[in-house]
Coordinates of C-alpha atoms (C1' of nucleotides) in Angstrom, one line a residue:
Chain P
X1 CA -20.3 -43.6 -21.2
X2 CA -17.5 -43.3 -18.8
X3 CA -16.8 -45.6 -15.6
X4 CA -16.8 -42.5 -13.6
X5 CA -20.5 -41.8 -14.8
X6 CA -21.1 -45.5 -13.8
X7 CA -19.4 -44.8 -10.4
X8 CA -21.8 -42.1 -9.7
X9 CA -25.2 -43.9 -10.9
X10 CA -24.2 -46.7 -8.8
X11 CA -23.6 -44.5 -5.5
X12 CA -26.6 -42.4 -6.0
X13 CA -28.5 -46.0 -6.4
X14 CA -26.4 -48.3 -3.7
X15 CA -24.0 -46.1 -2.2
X16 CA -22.1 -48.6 -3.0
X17 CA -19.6 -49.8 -5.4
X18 CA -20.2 -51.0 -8.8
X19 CA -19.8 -54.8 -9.6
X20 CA -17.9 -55.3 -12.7
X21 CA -20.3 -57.4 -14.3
X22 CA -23.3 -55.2 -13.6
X23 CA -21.1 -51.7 -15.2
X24 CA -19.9 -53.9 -18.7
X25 CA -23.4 -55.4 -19.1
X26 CA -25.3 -51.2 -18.5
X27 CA -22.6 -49.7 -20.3
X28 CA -24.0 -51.3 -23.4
X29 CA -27.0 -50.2 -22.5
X30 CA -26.5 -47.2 -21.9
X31 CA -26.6 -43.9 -24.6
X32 CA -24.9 -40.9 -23.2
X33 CA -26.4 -37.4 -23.6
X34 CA -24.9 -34.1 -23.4
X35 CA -27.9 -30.9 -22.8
X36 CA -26.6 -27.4 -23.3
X37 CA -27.9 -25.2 -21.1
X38 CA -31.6 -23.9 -22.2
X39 CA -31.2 -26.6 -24.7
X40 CA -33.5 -29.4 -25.5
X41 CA -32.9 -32.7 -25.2
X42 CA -32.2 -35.0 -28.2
X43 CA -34.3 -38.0 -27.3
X44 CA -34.8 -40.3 -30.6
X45 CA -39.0 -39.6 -30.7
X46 CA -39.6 -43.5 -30.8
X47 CA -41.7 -45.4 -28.9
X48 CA -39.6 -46.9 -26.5
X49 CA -39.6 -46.2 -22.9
X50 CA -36.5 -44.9 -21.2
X51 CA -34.9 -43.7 -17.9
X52 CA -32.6 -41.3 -17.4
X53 CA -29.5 -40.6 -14.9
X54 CA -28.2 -37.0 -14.6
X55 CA -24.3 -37.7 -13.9
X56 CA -24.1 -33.7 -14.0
X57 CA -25.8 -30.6 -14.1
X58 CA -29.5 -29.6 -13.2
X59 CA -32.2 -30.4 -16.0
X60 CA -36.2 -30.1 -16.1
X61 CA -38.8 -32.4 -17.1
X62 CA -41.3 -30.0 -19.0
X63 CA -44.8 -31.0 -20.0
X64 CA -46.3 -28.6 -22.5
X65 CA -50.1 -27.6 -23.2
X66 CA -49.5 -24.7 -25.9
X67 CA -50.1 -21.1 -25.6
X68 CA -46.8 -20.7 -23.9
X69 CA -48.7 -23.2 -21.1
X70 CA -45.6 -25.1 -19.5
X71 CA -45.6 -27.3 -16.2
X72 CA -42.3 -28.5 -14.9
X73 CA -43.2 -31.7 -13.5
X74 CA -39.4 -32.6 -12.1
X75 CA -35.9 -30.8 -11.5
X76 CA -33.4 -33.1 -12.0
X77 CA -30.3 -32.7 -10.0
X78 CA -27.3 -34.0 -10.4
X79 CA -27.5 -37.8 -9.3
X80 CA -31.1 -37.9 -10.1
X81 CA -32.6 -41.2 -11.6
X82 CA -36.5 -41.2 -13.3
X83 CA -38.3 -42.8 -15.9
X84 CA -39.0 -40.4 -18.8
X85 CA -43.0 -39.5 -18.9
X86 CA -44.5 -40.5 -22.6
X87 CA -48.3 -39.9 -22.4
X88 CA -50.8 -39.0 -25.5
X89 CA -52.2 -36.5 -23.1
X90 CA -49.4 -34.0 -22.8
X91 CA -45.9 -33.8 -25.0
X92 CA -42.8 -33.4 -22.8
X93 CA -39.4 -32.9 -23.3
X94 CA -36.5 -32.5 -21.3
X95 CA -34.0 -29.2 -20.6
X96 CA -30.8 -28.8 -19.3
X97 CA -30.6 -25.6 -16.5
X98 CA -27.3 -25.4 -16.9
X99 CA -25.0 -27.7 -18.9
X100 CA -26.0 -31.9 -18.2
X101 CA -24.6 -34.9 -18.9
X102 CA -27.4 -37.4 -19.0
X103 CA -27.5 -41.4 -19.2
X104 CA -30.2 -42.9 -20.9
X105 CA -31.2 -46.2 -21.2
X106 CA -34.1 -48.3 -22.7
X107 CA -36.3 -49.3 -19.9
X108 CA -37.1 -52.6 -21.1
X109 CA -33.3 -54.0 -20.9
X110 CA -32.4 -51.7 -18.2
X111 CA -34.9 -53.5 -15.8
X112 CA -34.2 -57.0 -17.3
X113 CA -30.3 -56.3 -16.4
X114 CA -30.9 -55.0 -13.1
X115 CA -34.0 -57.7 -12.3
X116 CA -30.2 -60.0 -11.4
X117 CA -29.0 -58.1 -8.8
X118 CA -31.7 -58.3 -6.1
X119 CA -30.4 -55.6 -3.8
X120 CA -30.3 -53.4 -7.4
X121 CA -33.4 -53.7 -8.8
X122 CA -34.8 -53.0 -5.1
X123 CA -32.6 -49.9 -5.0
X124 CA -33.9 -49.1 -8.3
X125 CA -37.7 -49.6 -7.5
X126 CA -37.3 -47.4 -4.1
X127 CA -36.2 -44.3 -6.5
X128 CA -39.3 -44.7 -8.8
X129 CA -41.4 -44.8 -5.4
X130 CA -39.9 -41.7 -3.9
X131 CA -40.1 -40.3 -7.5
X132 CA -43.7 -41.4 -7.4
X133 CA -44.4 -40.0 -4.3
X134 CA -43.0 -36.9 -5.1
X135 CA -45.3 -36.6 -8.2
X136 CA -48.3 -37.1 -6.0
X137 CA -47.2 -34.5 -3.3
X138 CA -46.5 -32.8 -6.2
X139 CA -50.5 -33.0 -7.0
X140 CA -51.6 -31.8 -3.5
X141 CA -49.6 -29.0 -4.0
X142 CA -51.0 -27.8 -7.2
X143 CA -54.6 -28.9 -6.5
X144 CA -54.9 -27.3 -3.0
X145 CA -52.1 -25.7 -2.4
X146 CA -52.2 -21.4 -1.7
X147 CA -49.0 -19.3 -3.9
X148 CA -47.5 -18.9 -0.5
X149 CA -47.6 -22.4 0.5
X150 CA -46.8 -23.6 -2.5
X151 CA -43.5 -21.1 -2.5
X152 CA -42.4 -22.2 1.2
X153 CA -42.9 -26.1 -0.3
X154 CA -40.3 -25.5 -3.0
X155 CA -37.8 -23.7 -0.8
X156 CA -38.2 -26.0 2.3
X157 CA -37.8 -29.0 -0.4
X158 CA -34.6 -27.2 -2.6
X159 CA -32.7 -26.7 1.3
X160 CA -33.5 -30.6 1.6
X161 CA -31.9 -31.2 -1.2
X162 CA -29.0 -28.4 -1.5
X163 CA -29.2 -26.2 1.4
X164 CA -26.1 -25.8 3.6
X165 CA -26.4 -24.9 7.3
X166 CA -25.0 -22.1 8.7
X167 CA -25.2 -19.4 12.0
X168 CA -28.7 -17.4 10.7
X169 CA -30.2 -20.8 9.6
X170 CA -30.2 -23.0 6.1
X171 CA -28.5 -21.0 3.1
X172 CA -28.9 -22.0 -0.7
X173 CA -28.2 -21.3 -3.6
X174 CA -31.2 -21.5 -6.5
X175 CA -30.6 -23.4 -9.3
X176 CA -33.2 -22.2 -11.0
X177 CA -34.8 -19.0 -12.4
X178 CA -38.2 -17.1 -11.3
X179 CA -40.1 -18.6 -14.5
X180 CA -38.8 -22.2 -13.3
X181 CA -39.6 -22.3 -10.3
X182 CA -43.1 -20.3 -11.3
X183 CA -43.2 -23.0 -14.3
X184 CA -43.6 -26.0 -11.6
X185 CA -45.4 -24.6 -9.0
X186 CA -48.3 -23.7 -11.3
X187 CA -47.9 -20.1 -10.8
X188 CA -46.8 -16.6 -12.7
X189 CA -43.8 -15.7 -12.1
X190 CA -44.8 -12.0 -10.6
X191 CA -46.8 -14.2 -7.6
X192 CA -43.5 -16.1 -6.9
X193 CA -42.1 -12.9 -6.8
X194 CA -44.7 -11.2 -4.5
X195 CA -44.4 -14.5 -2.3
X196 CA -40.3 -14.2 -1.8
X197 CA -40.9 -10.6 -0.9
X198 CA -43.7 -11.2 1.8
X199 CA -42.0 -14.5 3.3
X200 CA -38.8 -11.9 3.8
X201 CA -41.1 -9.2 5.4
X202 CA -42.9 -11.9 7.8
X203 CA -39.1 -12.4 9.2
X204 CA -38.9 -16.6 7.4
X205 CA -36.3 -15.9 4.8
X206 CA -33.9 -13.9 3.8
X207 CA -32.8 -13.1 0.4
X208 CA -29.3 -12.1 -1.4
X209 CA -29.5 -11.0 -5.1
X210 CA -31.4 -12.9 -7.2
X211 CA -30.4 -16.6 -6.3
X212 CA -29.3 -16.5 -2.7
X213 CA -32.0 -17.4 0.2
X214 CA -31.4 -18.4 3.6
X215 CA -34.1 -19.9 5.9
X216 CA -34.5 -17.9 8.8
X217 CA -37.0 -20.0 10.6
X218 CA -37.0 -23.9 9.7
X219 CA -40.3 -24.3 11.8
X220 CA -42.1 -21.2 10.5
X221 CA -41.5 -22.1 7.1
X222 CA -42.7 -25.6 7.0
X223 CA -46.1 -24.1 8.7
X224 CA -46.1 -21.4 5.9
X225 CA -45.5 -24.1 3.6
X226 CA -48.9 -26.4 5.0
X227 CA -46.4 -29.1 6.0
X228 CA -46.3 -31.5 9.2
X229 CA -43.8 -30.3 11.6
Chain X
X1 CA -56.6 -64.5 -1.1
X2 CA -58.5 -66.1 -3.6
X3 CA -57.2 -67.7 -5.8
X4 CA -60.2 -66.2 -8.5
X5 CA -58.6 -62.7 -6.9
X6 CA -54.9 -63.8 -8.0
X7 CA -56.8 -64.5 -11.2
X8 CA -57.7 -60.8 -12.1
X9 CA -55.0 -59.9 -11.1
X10 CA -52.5 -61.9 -13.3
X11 CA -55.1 -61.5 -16.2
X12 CA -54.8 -57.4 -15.6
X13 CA -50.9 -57.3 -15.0
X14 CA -50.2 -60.2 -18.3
X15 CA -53.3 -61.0 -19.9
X16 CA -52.1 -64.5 -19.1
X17 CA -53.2 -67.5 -16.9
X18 CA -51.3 -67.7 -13.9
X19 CA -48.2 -69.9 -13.7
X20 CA -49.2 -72.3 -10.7
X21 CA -45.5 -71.2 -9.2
X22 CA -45.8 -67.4 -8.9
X23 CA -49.9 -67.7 -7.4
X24 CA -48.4 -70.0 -4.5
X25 CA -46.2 -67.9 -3.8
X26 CA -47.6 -64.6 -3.8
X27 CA -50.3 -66.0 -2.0
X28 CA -48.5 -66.2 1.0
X29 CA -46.5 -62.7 1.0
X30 CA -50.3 -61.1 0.5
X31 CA -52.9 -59.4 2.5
X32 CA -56.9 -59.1 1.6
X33 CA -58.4 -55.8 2.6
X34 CA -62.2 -55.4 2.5
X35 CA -63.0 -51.6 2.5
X36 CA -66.8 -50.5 2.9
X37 CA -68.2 -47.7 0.9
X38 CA -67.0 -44.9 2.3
X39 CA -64.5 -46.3 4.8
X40 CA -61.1 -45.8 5.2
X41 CA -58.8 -48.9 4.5
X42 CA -57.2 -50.4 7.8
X43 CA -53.7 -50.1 6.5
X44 CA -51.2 -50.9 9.4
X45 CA -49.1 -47.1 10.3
X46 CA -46.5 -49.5 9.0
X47 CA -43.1 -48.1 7.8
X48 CA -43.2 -50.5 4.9
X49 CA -44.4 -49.2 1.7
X50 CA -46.7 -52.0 0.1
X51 CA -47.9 -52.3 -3.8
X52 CA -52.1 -52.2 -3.5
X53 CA -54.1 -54.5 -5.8
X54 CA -57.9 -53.5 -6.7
X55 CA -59.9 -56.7 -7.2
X56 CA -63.2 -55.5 -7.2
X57 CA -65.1 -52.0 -6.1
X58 CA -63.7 -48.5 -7.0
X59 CA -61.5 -46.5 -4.3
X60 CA -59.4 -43.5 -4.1
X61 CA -56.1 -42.4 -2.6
X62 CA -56.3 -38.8 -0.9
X63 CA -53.8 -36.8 0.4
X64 CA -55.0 -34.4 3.1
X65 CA -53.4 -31.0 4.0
X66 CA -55.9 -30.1 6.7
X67 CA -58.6 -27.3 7.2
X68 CA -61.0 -29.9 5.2
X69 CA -58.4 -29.3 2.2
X70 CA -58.3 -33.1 0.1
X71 CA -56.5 -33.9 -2.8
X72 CA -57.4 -36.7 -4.7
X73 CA -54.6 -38.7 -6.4
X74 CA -56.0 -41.1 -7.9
X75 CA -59.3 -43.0 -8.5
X76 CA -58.2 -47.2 -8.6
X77 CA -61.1 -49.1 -10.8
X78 CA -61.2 -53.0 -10.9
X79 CA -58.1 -54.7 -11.6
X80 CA -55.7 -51.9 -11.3
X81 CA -52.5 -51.8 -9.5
X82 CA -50.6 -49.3 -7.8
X83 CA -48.3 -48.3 -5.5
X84 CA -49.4 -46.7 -2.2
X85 CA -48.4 -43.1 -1.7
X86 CA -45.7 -43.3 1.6
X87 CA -44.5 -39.2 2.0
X88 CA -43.3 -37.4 4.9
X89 CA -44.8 -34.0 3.6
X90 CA -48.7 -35.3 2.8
X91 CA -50.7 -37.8 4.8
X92 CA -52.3 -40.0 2.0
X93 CA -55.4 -42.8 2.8
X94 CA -57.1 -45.1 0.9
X95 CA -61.4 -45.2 0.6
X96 CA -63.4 -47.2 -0.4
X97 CA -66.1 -45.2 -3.1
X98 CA -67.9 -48.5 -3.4
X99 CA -67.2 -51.5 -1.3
X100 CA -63.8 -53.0 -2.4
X101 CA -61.4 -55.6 -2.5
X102 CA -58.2 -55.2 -2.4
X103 CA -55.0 -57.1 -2.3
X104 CA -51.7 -55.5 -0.8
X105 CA -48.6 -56.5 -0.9
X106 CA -45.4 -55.6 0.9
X107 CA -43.5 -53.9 -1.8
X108 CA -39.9 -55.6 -1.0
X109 CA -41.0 -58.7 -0.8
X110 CA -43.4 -58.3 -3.7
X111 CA -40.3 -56.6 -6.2
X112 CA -38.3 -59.5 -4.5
X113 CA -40.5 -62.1 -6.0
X114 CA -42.1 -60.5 -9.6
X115 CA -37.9 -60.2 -10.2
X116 CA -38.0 -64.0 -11.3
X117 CA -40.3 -63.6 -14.3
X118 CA -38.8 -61.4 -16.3
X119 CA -42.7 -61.0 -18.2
X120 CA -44.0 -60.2 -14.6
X121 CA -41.6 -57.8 -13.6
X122 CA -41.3 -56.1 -16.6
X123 CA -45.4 -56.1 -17.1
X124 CA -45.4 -54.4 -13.3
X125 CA -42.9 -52.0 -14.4
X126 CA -45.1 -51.1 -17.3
X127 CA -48.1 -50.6 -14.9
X128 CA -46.1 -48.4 -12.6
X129 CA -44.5 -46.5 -15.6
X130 CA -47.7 -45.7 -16.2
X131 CA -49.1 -44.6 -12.9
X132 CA -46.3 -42.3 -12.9
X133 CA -47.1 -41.1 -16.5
X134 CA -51.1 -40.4 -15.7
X135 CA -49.8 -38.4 -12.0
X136 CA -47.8 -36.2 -14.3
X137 CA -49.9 -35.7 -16.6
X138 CA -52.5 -34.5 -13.4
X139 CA -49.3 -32.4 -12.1
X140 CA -49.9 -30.4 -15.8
X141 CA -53.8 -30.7 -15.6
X142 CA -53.9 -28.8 -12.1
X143 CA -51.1 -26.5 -12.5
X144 CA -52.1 -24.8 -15.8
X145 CA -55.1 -26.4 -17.3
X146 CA -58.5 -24.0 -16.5
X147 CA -61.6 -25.1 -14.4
X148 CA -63.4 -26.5 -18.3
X149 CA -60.3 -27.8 -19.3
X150 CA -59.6 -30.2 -16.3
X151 CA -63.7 -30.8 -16.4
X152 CA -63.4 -32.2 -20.1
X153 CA -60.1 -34.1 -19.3
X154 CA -61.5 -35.8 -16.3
X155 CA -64.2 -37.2 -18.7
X156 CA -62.6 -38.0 -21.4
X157 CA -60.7 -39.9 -19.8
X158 CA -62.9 -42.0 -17.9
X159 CA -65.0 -42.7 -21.1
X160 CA -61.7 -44.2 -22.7
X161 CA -61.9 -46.1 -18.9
X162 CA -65.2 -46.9 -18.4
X163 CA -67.5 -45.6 -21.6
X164 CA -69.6 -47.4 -24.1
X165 CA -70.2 -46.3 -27.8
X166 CA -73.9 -46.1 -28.5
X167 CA -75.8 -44.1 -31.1
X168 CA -75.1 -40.5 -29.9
X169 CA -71.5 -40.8 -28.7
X170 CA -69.9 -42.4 -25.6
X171 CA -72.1 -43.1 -23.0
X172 CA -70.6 -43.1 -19.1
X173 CA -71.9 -43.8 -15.9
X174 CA -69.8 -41.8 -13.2
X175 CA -68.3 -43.7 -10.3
X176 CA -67.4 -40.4 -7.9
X177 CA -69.8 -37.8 -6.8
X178 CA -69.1 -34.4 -7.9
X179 CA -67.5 -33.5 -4.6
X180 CA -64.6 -36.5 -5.6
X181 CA -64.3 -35.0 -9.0
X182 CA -63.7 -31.6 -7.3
X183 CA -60.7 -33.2 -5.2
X184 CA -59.3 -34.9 -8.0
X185 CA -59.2 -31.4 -10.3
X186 CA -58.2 -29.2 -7.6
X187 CA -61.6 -27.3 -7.9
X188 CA -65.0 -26.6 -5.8
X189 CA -68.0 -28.9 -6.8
X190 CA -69.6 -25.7 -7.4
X191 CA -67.3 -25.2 -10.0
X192 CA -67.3 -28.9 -11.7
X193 CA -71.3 -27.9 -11.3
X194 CA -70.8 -24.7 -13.6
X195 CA -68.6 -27.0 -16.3
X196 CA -70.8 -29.9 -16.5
X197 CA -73.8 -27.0 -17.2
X198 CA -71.4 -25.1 -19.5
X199 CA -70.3 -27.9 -21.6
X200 CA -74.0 -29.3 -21.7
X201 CA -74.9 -26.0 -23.3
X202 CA -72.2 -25.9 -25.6
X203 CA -73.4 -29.3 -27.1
X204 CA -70.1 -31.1 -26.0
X205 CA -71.9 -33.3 -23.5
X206 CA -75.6 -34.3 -22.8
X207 CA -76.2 -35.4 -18.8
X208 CA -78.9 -37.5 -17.2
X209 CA -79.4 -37.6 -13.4
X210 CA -76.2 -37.7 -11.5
X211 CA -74.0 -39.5 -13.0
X212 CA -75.2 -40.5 -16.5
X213 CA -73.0 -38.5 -19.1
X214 CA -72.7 -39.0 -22.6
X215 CA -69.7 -37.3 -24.7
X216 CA -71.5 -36.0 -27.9
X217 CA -68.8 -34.9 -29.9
X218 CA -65.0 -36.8 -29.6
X219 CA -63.2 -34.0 -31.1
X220 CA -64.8 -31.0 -29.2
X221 CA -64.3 -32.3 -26.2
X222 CA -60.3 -33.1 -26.7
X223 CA -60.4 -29.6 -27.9
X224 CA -62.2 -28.2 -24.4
X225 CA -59.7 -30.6 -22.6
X226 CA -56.6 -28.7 -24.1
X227 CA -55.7 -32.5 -25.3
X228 CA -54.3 -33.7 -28.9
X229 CA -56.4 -34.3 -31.1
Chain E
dC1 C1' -21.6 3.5 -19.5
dG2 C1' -25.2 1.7 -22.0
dT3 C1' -27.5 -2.5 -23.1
dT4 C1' -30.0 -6.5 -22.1
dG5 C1' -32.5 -9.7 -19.5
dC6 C1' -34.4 -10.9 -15.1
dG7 C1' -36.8 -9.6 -11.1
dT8 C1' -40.0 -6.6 -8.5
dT9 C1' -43.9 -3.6 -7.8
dG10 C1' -48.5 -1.6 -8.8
dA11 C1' -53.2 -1.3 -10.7
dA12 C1' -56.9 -3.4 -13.0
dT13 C1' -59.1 -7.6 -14.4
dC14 C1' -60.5 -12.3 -14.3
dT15 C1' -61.3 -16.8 -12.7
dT16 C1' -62.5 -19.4 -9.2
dC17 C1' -64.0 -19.7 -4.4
dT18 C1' -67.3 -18.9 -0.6
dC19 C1' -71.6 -18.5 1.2
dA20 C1' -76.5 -18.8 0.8
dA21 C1' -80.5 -20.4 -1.3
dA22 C1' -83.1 -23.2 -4.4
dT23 C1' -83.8 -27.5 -6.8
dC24 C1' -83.4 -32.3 -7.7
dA25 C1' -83.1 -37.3 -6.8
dA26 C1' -83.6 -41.3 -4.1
dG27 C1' -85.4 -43.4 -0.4
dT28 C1' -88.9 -44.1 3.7
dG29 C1' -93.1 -44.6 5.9
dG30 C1' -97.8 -43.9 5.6
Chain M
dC1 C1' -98.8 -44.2 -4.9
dC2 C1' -97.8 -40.0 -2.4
dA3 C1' -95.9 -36.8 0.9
dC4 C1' -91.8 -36.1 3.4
dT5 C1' -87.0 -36.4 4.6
dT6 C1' -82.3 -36.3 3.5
dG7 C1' -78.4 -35.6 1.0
dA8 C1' -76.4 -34.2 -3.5
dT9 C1' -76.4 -30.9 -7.1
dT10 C1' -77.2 -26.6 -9.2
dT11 C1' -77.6 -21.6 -9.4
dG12 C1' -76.7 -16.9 -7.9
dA13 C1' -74.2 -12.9 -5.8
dG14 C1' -70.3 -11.2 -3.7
dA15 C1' -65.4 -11.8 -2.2
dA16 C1' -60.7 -13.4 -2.6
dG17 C1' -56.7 -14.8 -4.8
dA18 C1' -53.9 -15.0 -8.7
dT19 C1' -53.2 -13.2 -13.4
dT20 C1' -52.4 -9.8 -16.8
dC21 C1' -50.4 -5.7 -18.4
dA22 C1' -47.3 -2.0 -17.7
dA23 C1' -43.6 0.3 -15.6
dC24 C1' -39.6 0.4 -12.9
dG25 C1' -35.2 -1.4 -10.7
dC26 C1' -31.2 -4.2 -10.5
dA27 C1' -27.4 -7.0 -11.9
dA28 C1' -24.3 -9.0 -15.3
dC29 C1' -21.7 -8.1 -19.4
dG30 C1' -19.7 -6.1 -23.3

DNA sequence: CGTTGCGTTGAATCTTCTCAAATCAAGTGG
DNA sequence: CCACTTGATTTGAGAAGATTCAACGCAACG
């Protein structure tokens, strides 16, 4: 594990810097994963708990039910902290999008470490919350949620997070495929599909090949999208 | 607050006495919230988030999109602990489906002070790893699980909450009405109607009155619930 | 320039929802 | 104890939304 990856969980965490004592004491912690993109992650199938840091790249957290049945219950960009899900429900791995370089560490010692630094471990519980929220949002959505709702969720929530302003309104670039973006909103991927092309024809978006959107209408979309505005 | 309350909740988070230290002092960064069946819980608008503690009573956290459209997030049973949903896209609330106790705590203050016991905090941890586990595990259930699927997983797993073993199978008392079981799996009651007749037929389940259920076969009903078996 | 994979579109089908009516359970007052 | 009220649940028929299956278009790459 690298101090620059240390840098970087410690900014996404504190936007601060890292005290020296905190990176030495993580860093032997910590494992170090590299995902390929499409690849699987190699997580050791034991028991333990553990939470990981995407330093780089974009990954998914995908539960699976069989059949070809897969939910994606998380993107993970870069910067990214969560807890890894382990349930006897559902088995659920994790997939790099493109190439990642992920940080893993056993969530047992990683919250004893981090219970010393109050402002850390505070830092760290306010991720899991927003993570946690996110999951429950995430529930609404899928439980009563319509395909074009659901669509204008995910692209109001990806401009959030990557979008870049510009003169005809918020511009992005999709990380992520039709089937990905199907696979988490609980859809097919010819509804997502059908949903792009009518939110272009009501005048919200705008589209560029297969990855480029830009939001026409920031006001129109959230009401498309069933949120508060 | 009780100190029988603090009681619960120490034997729920540790399965240990309390330590004299930790009560006092928890005592005094806590609130007591009695909800009445059917109420909402007076939570102050506050922009602190705050850790919810279920002494007695059953309740459920909602998110509401409008147009009478609810999503239940979770149902909270005696003695468990969670944190409450704070999300600028979904208005959540918390009700009372019986008359409850609960004890809340401001989140901050409550990380602040579990950080000292390193068995406390990292027994909480667990508890919210696991909160986070079961609401991905829902994110799965309502995005690709069918109507009889979701019906069958919502009872198997409150018999491993809340049934007994008795000659025929697992006996279970429901706590919700159908139309809370509908918000919870994203369906009509209508349609929880249809599944509860369905499986009945099909042997999985026998039903008495409203809310008397028995699980007749273990396996079958995994199997119906799309779960491991 | 052809291949290959991803994305879009169309038509038919299926599951679940909606709306309406009937039935059941639990309480209330006689 | 019984009729009656009230609210919850069940059942049925038709409608709506999303899926499935199949074909076509487009973009990246050798």
């Amino acid at each position: 594990m690298s101090d620059n990856d240390l840098q970087r969980l410690f900014a996404a965490l504190l936007h601060l810097d890292l005290p020296k004592s905190m990176t030495s004491r993580l860093c032997a912690l910590g494992g170090d994963v590299d995902i390929k993109c499409g690849a699987a992650a190699e997580l050791d199938g034991s028991a333990a708990r553990f939470i990981a840091f995407v330093a780089e790249g974009v990954a998914k957290f995908v539960g699976h039910l069989g059949n070809d049945r897969e939910q994606v219950v998380a993107f993970l960009l870069a910067n990214d902290l969560t807890v890894f899900p382990r349930s006897d429900a559902v088995p659920y791995s994790l997939h790099g999008i493109t190439d990642c370089r992920v940080l893993t560490f056993p969530a047992d010692a990683f919250i004893r470490t981090i219970a010393a630094d109050p402002d850390l471990a505070k830092a760290v519980c306010e991720h899991m919350f927003v993570a946690f929220d996110q999951s429950r949002d995430m529930s609404v959505l899928l439980g009563r949620k319509t395909a074009q709702e659901r669509v204008a969720t995910f692209l109001t929530s990806m401009a959030e997070r990557i979008g870049k302003q510009n003169d005809d309104g918020v511009s992005l670039s999709l990380p992520v495929s039709r089937r990905e973006i199907a696979d988490s909103l609980g859809l097919t991927i010819e509804t997502v599909s059908r949903q792009f092309t009518e939110l272009r024809e009501l005048g919200i978006i705008d589209t560029n090949g297969r990855s480029e959107v830009t939001i026409l209408d920031r006001l129109r979309i959230r009401e498309a999208a069933a949120l508060p505005c």
